[in-house]
XYZ file of C-alpha atoms in Angstrom:
555
model
C 9.722 -22.496 45.346
C 8.070 -20.902 42.320
C 6.217 -17.751 43.186
C 2.430 -17.855 43.027
C 2.137 -14.135 43.579
C 2.851 -13.275 39.954
C 1.688 -15.089 36.868
C 4.377 -15.656 34.203
C 1.752 -14.667 31.617
C 2.325 -11.047 32.622
C 5.783 -11.366 31.128
C 6.051 -10.840 27.385
C 8.809 -12.078 25.137
C 10.022 -10.828 21.763
C 12.614 -12.609 19.659
C 14.463 -10.602 17.042
C 17.262 -11.124 14.533
C 18.679 -9.069 11.680
C 19.859 -10.103 8.248
C 23.313 -11.672 7.943
C 23.801 -11.717 11.748
C 23.909 -15.129 13.479
C 22.523 -13.703 16.720
C 19.039 -14.296 18.104
C 18.110 -11.627 20.647
C 15.410 -12.020 23.317
C 13.574 -9.253 25.181
C 11.664 -10.200 28.372
C 9.660 -7.480 30.098
C 6.939 -6.909 32.641
C 5.433 -3.499 33.364
C 5.540 -4.125 37.131
C 9.099 -5.405 37.459
C 12.485 -3.700 37.561
C 14.815 -6.637 36.772
C 17.965 -4.687 37.552
C 17.007 -4.300 41.225
C 14.505 -7.103 41.772
C 15.976 -10.092 39.904
C 19.063 -11.485 41.617
C 21.058 -14.550 40.631
C 19.696 -14.325 37.079
C 20.535 -17.366 34.945
C 19.216 -19.270 31.937
C 19.366 -22.699 30.327
C 18.455 -23.973 26.885
C 16.305 -27.051 26.290
C 16.643 -27.785 22.586
C 14.540 -30.945 22.714
C 11.494 -28.951 23.782
C 12.549 -25.733 21.993
C 12.483 -23.885 25.295
C 14.622 -21.273 27.005
C 14.349 -21.362 30.814
C 15.063 -18.125 32.679
C 15.014 -18.018 36.457
C 16.026 -15.684 39.285
C 15.462 -15.026 42.966
C 13.296 -12.155 44.129
C 12.611 -10.889 47.660
C 8.879 -11.139 48.447
C 7.794 -10.133 51.991
C 11.400 -10.408 53.182
C 11.767 -13.979 51.933
C 13.542 -15.210 48.801
C 11.278 -16.630 46.107
C 12.375 -18.469 42.959
C 10.904 -17.254 39.653
C 10.955 -19.327 36.481
C 9.936 -18.311 32.949
C 9.493 -20.759 30.062
C 9.983 -19.088 26.686
C 9.353 -20.914 23.380
C 12.331 -20.720 21.021
C 11.581 -20.134 17.308
C 12.685 -22.664 14.710
C 16.249 -21.573 13.994
C 19.597 -23.370 14.018
C 20.918 -22.533 17.498
C 24.504 -23.437 18.348
C 24.233 -25.624 21.509
C 27.947 -25.235 22.213
C 27.711 -21.507 22.835
C 26.448 -20.296 26.231
C 23.402 -18.050 26.484
C 24.277 -14.451 27.321
C 21.781 -12.872 29.713
C 21.605 -9.562 31.556
C 19.087 -7.466 33.466
C 18.224 -3.809 32.832
C 15.778 -1.459 34.527
C 12.803 -2.462 32.397
C 13.682 -5.775 30.732
C 15.812 -8.907 30.669
C 17.896 -9.417 27.552
C 19.312 -12.705 26.308
C 21.371 -13.622 23.251
C 21.605 -16.964 21.504
C 24.203 -17.803 18.872
C 22.889 -19.350 15.671
C 24.875 -21.644 13.402
C 23.616 -19.753 10.348
C 21.708 -16.479 9.909
C 17.979 -16.906 9.400
C 18.180 -15.609 5.824
C 20.871 -18.085 4.758
C 19.687 -20.330 1.872
C 20.759 -23.459 3.724
C 18.399 -22.617 6.588
C 15.293 -22.914 4.446
C 16.565 -26.183 2.934
C 17.344 -27.622 6.361
C 13.986 -26.480 7.687
C 12.244 -28.317 4.855
C 14.018 -31.531 5.875
C 13.023 -31.093 9.529
C 9.325 -30.689 8.778
C 9.159 -33.345 6.067
C 7.788 -35.950 8.458
C 5.403 -33.591 10.257
C 2.373 -33.288 7.983
C 0.387 -31.052 10.311
C 3.207 -28.578 10.742
C 4.075 -28.816 7.058
C 0.509 -27.888 6.126
C 0.483 -25.080 8.699
C 3.801 -23.713 7.421
C 2.667 -23.949 3.806
C -0.500 -21.993 4.572
C 1.426 -19.380 6.539
C 4.206 -18.856 4.036
C 2.455 -19.154 0.711
C -0.770 -17.365 1.565
C 0.342 -14.751 4.065
C 4.040 -14.195 3.437
C 4.217 -14.413 -0.333
C 5.087 -11.160 -2.133
C 2.302 -8.738 -2.986
C 2.407 -8.915 -6.760
C -0.102 -7.726 -9.333
C 1.256 -10.419 -11.640
C 0.456 -13.148 -9.112
C -3.015 -11.724 -8.454
C -3.618 -11.412 -12.190
C -2.797 -15.074 -12.779
C -5.021 -16.262 -9.932
C -7.929 -14.046 -10.987
C -7.617 -15.118 -14.616
C -7.522 -18.781 -13.642
C -10.855 -18.406 -11.827
C -12.559 -17.279 -15.007
C -15.083 -14.983 -13.315
C -14.903 -13.185 -9.974
C -17.284 -11.237 -7.746
C -15.744 -8.702 -5.370
C -17.032 -8.362 -1.795
C -16.530 -6.104 1.203
C -13.903 -7.662 3.456
C -15.651 -6.455 6.624
C -19.223 -7.629 6.014
C -18.936 -9.816 2.866
C -21.479 -7.683 0.981
C -21.283 -8.262 -2.774
C -19.998 -5.180 -4.615
C -20.305 -6.115 -8.290
C -23.479 -6.570 -10.353
C -22.035 -9.343 -12.491
C -18.850 -11.391 -12.089
C -15.932 -9.821 -13.926
C -14.065 -11.939 -16.460
C -11.661 -9.535 -18.148
C -8.549 -8.690 -16.097
C -5.745 -6.389 -17.201
C -2.487 -5.973 -15.300
C -1.490 -2.319 -15.173
C 1.864 -1.363 -16.717
C 4.574 0.083 -14.529
C 3.894 3.561 -13.161
C 7.316 4.545 -14.528
C 6.038 4.178 -18.074
C 7.502 7.417 -19.423
C 10.943 6.872 -17.890
C 11.021 3.316 -19.197
C 10.087 4.402 -22.703
C 12.664 7.207 -22.738
C 15.417 4.974 -21.355
C 14.860 2.392 -24.062
C 14.143 4.594 -27.043
C 15.228 8.100 -26.090
C 13.089 11.117 -25.240
C 13.375 12.710 -28.669
C 10.092 12.551 -30.579
C 11.872 11.553 -33.780
C 13.981 8.757 -32.282
C 13.087 5.391 -33.758
C 10.061 6.911 -35.445
C 8.784 8.419 -32.184
C 8.336 4.989 -30.662
C 8.652 6.425 -27.150
C 5.564 8.573 -27.697
C 3.765 5.640 -29.293
C 4.392 3.628 -26.144
C 2.948 6.481 -24.107
C -0.261 6.456 -26.116
C -0.426 2.670 -25.965
C -0.094 2.882 -22.208
C -2.795 5.550 -22.060
C -5.196 3.351 -23.983
C -4.488 0.376 -21.705
C -5.216 2.508 -18.646
C -8.701 3.528 -19.763
C -11.483 2.119 -17.613
C -14.236 0.264 -19.476
C -17.282 -1.668 -18.340
C -16.592 -5.345 -17.662
C -12.825 -4.852 -17.271
C -10.832 -4.976 -14.038
C -7.473 -3.180 -13.933
C -4.893 -4.403 -11.405
C -1.889 -2.879 -9.704
C -0.059 -3.982 -6.565
C -2.348 -2.270 -4.056
C -5.713 -1.867 -5.766
C -8.059 -2.806 -8.552
C -9.964 -0.360 -10.746
C -13.418 -1.207 -12.029
C -15.917 0.824 -14.021
C -18.620 2.490 -11.936
C -21.227 0.768 -14.103
C -20.031 -2.604 -12.782
C -20.877 -1.711 -9.180
C -23.972 -3.204 -7.609
C -26.742 -0.677 -6.973
C -25.693 1.880 -9.618
C -24.898 4.306 -6.807
C -23.652 7.072 -9.103
C -26.730 7.167 -11.360
C -28.325 10.063 -9.447
C -25.343 12.284 -10.154
C -24.525 11.339 -13.731
C -26.621 14.122 -15.252
C -25.375 16.731 -12.765
C -21.707 15.827 -12.667
C -19.668 16.740 -15.768
C -17.271 14.104 -16.995
C -13.776 15.580 -16.829
C -12.572 13.584 -19.811
C -15.644 14.349 -21.907
C -15.528 18.010 -20.999
C -11.961 18.313 -22.161
C -12.600 16.409 -25.389
C -15.518 18.716 -26.142
C -13.393 21.788 -25.453
C -10.541 20.511 -27.598
C -12.938 19.622 -30.429
C -14.237 23.186 -30.423
C -10.696 24.545 -30.349
C -9.767 22.339 -33.282
C -12.892 23.491 -35.143
C -12.130 27.160 -34.498
C -8.621 26.638 -35.822
C -10.002 25.340 -39.103
C -12.624 28.090 -39.246
C -10.010 30.766 -38.655
C -7.883 29.307 -41.441
C -10.872 29.508 -43.753
C -11.540 33.081 -42.667
C -7.982 34.153 -43.436
C -8.193 32.543 -46.877
C -11.482 34.289 -47.562
C -10.094 37.690 -46.611
C -7.163 37.154 -48.949
C -9.481 36.513 -51.930
C -11.966 39.264 -50.867
C -14.880 36.805 -51.013
C -17.269 38.918 -48.985
C -20.235 36.566 -48.908
C -18.263 33.559 -47.747
C -16.490 35.790 -45.267
C -19.818 36.676 -43.617
C -20.892 33.022 -43.544
C -17.650 32.107 -41.826
C -18.135 34.786 -39.193
C -21.591 33.405 -38.541
C -20.141 29.970 -37.964
C -17.598 31.369 -35.549
C -20.261 33.088 -33.493
C -22.298 29.892 -33.155
C -19.485 27.881 -31.533
C -17.867 29.230 -28.346
C -14.195 28.587 -27.903
C -14.411 27.511 -24.272
C -17.807 25.962 -23.444
C -18.326 25.367 -19.747
C -19.740 21.922 -20.368
C -21.453 20.384 -23.375
C -22.954 16.886 -23.115
C -21.332 14.505 -25.529
C -24.665 13.314 -26.939
C -25.767 16.801 -28.023
C -25.203 18.122 -31.547
C -24.205 21.586 -30.338
C -20.738 20.130 -29.929
C -18.528 20.003 -32.973
C -18.602 16.167 -33.031
C -21.217 13.703 -31.837
C -18.836 11.448 -29.938
C -21.617 9.276 -28.496
C -22.499 8.073 -32.010
C -18.889 7.721 -33.069
C -19.397 9.825 -36.229
C -19.486 13.433 -37.357
C -22.812 15.146 -36.765
C -24.312 15.974 -40.146
C -26.034 19.100 -38.808
C -22.885 20.389 -37.180
C -20.936 23.156 -38.912
C -17.747 21.259 -38.198
C -18.855 17.948 -39.723
C -15.892 18.107 -42.077
C -13.518 17.073 -39.301
C -12.428 13.560 -40.191
C -11.729 10.554 -38.014
C -7.982 11.148 -38.038
C -8.417 14.586 -36.474
C -10.760 13.123 -33.906
C -8.226 10.418 -33.046
C -5.512 13.025 -32.583
C -7.777 15.152 -30.407
C -8.619 12.248 -28.127
C -4.969 11.203 -27.914
C -3.984 14.795 -27.143
C -6.671 15.009 -24.469
C -5.554 11.800 -22.821
C -1.949 12.939 -22.735
C -2.823 16.434 -21.550
C -5.309 15.672 -18.795
C -4.236 12.333 -17.417
C -0.842 11.101 -18.538
C 1.388 14.082 -19.036
C 2.430 13.927 -15.367
C 1.650 10.258 -14.986
C -1.663 8.490 -14.324
C -4.081 9.788 -11.710
C -2.984 6.994 -9.392
C -4.619 4.192 -7.479
C -6.032 6.284 -4.646
C -4.128 4.279 -2.040
C -0.836 6.144 -2.257
C -0.410 9.202 -4.470
C 2.984 10.623 -5.365
C 3.552 14.351 -5.692
C 3.738 14.209 -9.482
C 0.280 12.583 -9.580
C -1.418 15.414 -7.706
C -3.742 17.654 -9.685
C -5.558 20.843 -8.772
C -8.466 19.673 -10.904
C -8.909 16.404 -9.024
C -9.929 15.513 -5.489
C -10.044 11.977 -4.120
C -13.285 10.823 -2.545
C -13.601 7.928 -0.096
C -15.649 5.001 -1.387
C -17.317 3.113 1.480
C -19.486 0.029 1.824
C -23.204 0.859 1.710
C -23.870 -1.909 4.240
C -21.247 -1.435 6.984
C -19.641 1.923 6.006
C -16.168 0.355 5.935
C -13.657 1.952 3.621
C -13.406 0.080 0.322
C -11.348 2.415 -1.816
C -11.452 5.805 -3.494
C -12.194 7.508 -6.782
C -10.908 10.698 -8.439
C -13.517 13.392 -8.946
C -13.558 16.887 -10.339
C -13.655 19.547 -7.654
C -16.895 19.408 -5.637
C -17.969 16.474 -7.757
C -19.800 13.261 -7.004
C -18.814 10.724 -9.646
C -15.472 9.294 -10.841
C -13.801 11.704 -13.238
C -12.518 8.861 -15.412
C -15.381 6.470 -14.714
C -13.257 4.187 -12.533
C -13.479 3.329 -8.826
C -10.297 2.112 -7.108
C -10.906 -0.695 -4.619
C -8.053 -1.375 -2.195
C -7.089 -5.037 -2.135
C -6.716 -5.096 1.641
C -10.323 -3.863 1.974
C -12.049 -6.342 -0.354
C -12.366 -10.071 -0.881
C -12.850 -12.290 -3.929
C -15.280 -14.583 -2.096
C -17.801 -14.487 0.746
C -15.452 -16.314 3.143
C -12.731 -13.743 3.791
C -10.249 -16.066 5.540
C -10.512 -18.960 3.101
C -7.964 -19.858 0.448
C -10.514 -18.753 -2.145
C -9.910 -15.128 -1.213
C -7.108 -14.137 -3.559
C -6.476 -10.948 -1.573
C -6.232 -12.694 1.805
C -2.531 -11.872 2.219
C -3.087 -8.156 1.575
C -3.022 -5.916 4.659
C -2.597 -2.174 5.035
C 0.883 -2.384 6.620
C 2.125 -4.873 4.003
C 0.766 -2.753 1.155
C 2.528 0.289 2.614
C 5.797 -1.602 3.146
C 5.579 -2.976 -0.387
C 5.517 0.574 -1.711
C 8.188 1.711 0.761
C 10.666 -0.969 -0.287
C 9.908 -0.452 -3.956
C 10.671 3.265 -3.607
C 13.667 3.029 -1.282
C 17.063 3.876 -2.756
C 19.005 3.355 0.452
C 17.473 0.793 2.788
C 19.625 1.894 5.722
C 18.254 5.417 5.853
C 15.242 6.130 3.697
C 12.959 8.992 4.716
C 9.287 9.457 3.916
C 6.639 12.000 4.871
C 3.053 10.763 4.582
C 0.575 13.605 4.055
C -3.190 13.858 4.220
C -4.534 13.618 0.682
C -7.263 16.135 1.555
C -5.496 18.798 3.620
C -1.930 18.140 2.357
C -0.740 18.387 5.988
C 2.030 16.024 7.232
C 0.560 13.150 9.250
C 3.321 10.564 9.578
C 7.119 10.628 9.440
C 8.832 7.349 8.537
C 12.539 6.515 8.514
C 13.428 3.043 7.257
C 16.228 1.502 9.332
C 16.455 -1.968 7.833
C 14.233 -3.872 5.466
C 15.419 -7.323 6.572
C 14.577 -8.216 10.131
C 12.656 -11.110 11.676
C 10.751 -11.236 14.931
C 8.002 -12.976 16.884
C 6.286 -12.100 20.144
C 4.037 -13.655 22.761
C 3.493 -14.397 26.448
C 5.694 -16.641 28.566
C 4.343 -20.087 29.428
C 2.753 -20.918 32.761
C 4.990 -22.812 35.180
C 2.441 -23.733 37.851
C 2.283 -27.364 38.937
C 0.425 -29.505 36.411
C 0.072 -26.641 33.932
C 3.058 -27.518 31.798
C 1.761 -28.618 28.430
C 3.077 -28.861 24.889
C 5.287 -26.009 23.762
C 3.668 -24.053 20.898
C 5.619 -23.846 17.652
C 6.582 -20.285 16.833
C 8.244 -18.890 13.730
C 10.151 -15.709 13.061
C 8.160 -13.451 10.728
C 9.774 -10.977 8.307
C 9.456 -7.299 9.239
C 11.022 -3.942 8.472
C 12.389 -1.818 11.312
C 11.360 1.838 11.171
C 11.456 5.048 13.131
C 8.270 7.090 13.079
C 6.529 10.185 14.399
C 2.788 10.748 14.608
C 2.710 14.238 13.103
C -1.023 14.626 13.729
C -0.184 15.241 17.404
C 2.289 18.022 16.647
C 1.707 21.740 16.957
C 1.710 24.000 13.932
C 5.290 25.065 14.638
C 6.413 21.455 15.018
C 4.669 20.545 11.747
C 6.623 23.275 9.975
C 9.828 21.755 11.351
C 8.849 18.406 9.854
C 8.321 20.124 6.506
C 11.776 21.667 6.795
C 13.203 18.272 7.756
C 11.611 16.712 4.674
C 13.040 19.412 2.406
C 16.518 19.322 3.950
C 16.759 15.523 3.823
C 15.029 15.199 0.441
C 12.414 12.959 1.979
C 9.966 11.285 -0.324
C 6.434 12.677 -0.083
C 3.399 10.473 -0.455
C -0.283 11.259 0.037
C -2.874 8.952 1.587
C -6.380 9.267 2.946
C -6.526 10.387 6.574
C -8.357 7.263 7.766
C -5.685 5.055 6.182
C -2.890 7.061 7.809
C -4.560 6.786 11.217
C -4.900 3.016 10.840
C -1.284 2.732 9.733
C -0.122 4.824 12.689
C -2.134 2.685 15.081
C -0.482 -0.486 13.764
C 2.931 1.111 14.352
C 1.987 1.947 17.928
C 0.780 -1.600 18.575
C 3.989 -3.073 17.144
C 5.977 -0.674 19.319
C 4.498 -2.367 22.398
C 6.344 -5.594 21.551
C 9.532 -3.980 22.852
C 10.333 -2.644 26.335
C 10.051 1.107 26.750
C 13.825 1.673 26.803
C 14.125 -0.042 23.396
C 11.153 1.634 21.694
C 12.738 4.943 20.707
C 15.858 6.251 19.005
C 17.075 9.778 18.308
C 13.786 11.309 19.404
C 11.687 9.057 17.152
C 9.586 6.032 18.070
C 11.023 2.648 17.095
C 8.648 0.066 15.668
C 8.270 -2.583 12.982
C 5.939 -3.458 10.123
C 5.254 -6.814 8.530
C 6.595 -7.535 5.063
C 6.591 -10.388 2.590
C 9.283 -13.039 2.969
C 11.107 -11.950 -0.189
C 10.707 -8.232 0.482
């Protein structure tokens, strides 16, 4: 008889396979059962017609033997029916192995799968929606094409669907690679005179393309950047007069420095010709223009150039500076403040070389539901974006009111997938790549990640009910692509243990990346939830927790 004392739904199953290995592994576990001592005469059988694996055993209940039977859906893979199912019991789970004809990542598998589903329109539509919308690679190029094809787009909060933009945006610009300087030097050489200094020209061209302007949306893989003036509600207007613009402040300072250089040259020439009267006039001009002003608004004529009008101020003692000097000053400022060490970043993940002592990242939240939407760089203790741009994370926003509809271009973006996308893009050795994720505010280590393999597939669920009359259609399940990782939640460590993680990162040359604390906590929580898909004995390795994270199919 089948036991009625325990419901099979308490038993969870997880299927897993790795790249290039024709083995499909099954984990069956129940928190209340010790299969090694309780499950006798364990056996299994495969029903390929129904895509089911049947596992049964005999267990002593109240001194009488009781038959147990579990029905486990088998994912759509090419299983070899001629090979027997290997099955064994451990203290906290039952493990089974099926032999596949071909590994799941073999090209012939996808072709054969297409033939199998050709006559099943419902499944074909379901598979198309799952693969194309949710499993397609996270690509700024793909998002750029879809946004451009729409013509105009409003951005909304993904949590509450509140509209974020005043007017629909129509101008979209795909951001160049973050490795712009390395790419330019590799192609044209790092010498400033090579090929007419074309490497430096590319740097300035990149800098100009990165500038944030009203009505333009800049895209990278994880975020979009829009001008603060495009946001609905003009939320920064109250601080605009109080908060100095970092870029404008630096331009003003550099203009004054350039002016003083010219004035000093004139002074030296005057002293050489003993022109006393002109010498005094020059000294007067020097005294009226400080070398390092704390902050001078760009629309005031006490600066050396009236940048807001785009021309030299006629009443300014430095009105002789021509447009070419101004262009060089602005280009120098851009390179010095923002691009010498790389761009400020997208706020989602910041590399060490993007960090700046002059910049702090501020969370940007929805005014309606307080959900995190993105971040913006601000000068220390500031309130407004230092470069005028607010970074909105793609996994936090939508391109339409209906978040789950096909009209939402960012529907496939999630926090784990965005993180994995960066992880795989940065990894040099997929078998053992180490990363320390630090709090962008405190710079303290929060999460330790070790990438084990970037090509694994798994699916999980509950076993089917076997009670009389309850047997229904077997649900179709598919293996989903994941990466296997080891991790440690460093936020739970003591100060001494945190120092050891820092030493580990230095010794192993681990990559350091900075994220906002709330994002790290959410990422850690997703790792802990994924860890629960495996039995306890299989959820750790070498003192680290073993888990998985979803990835795109081609990742």
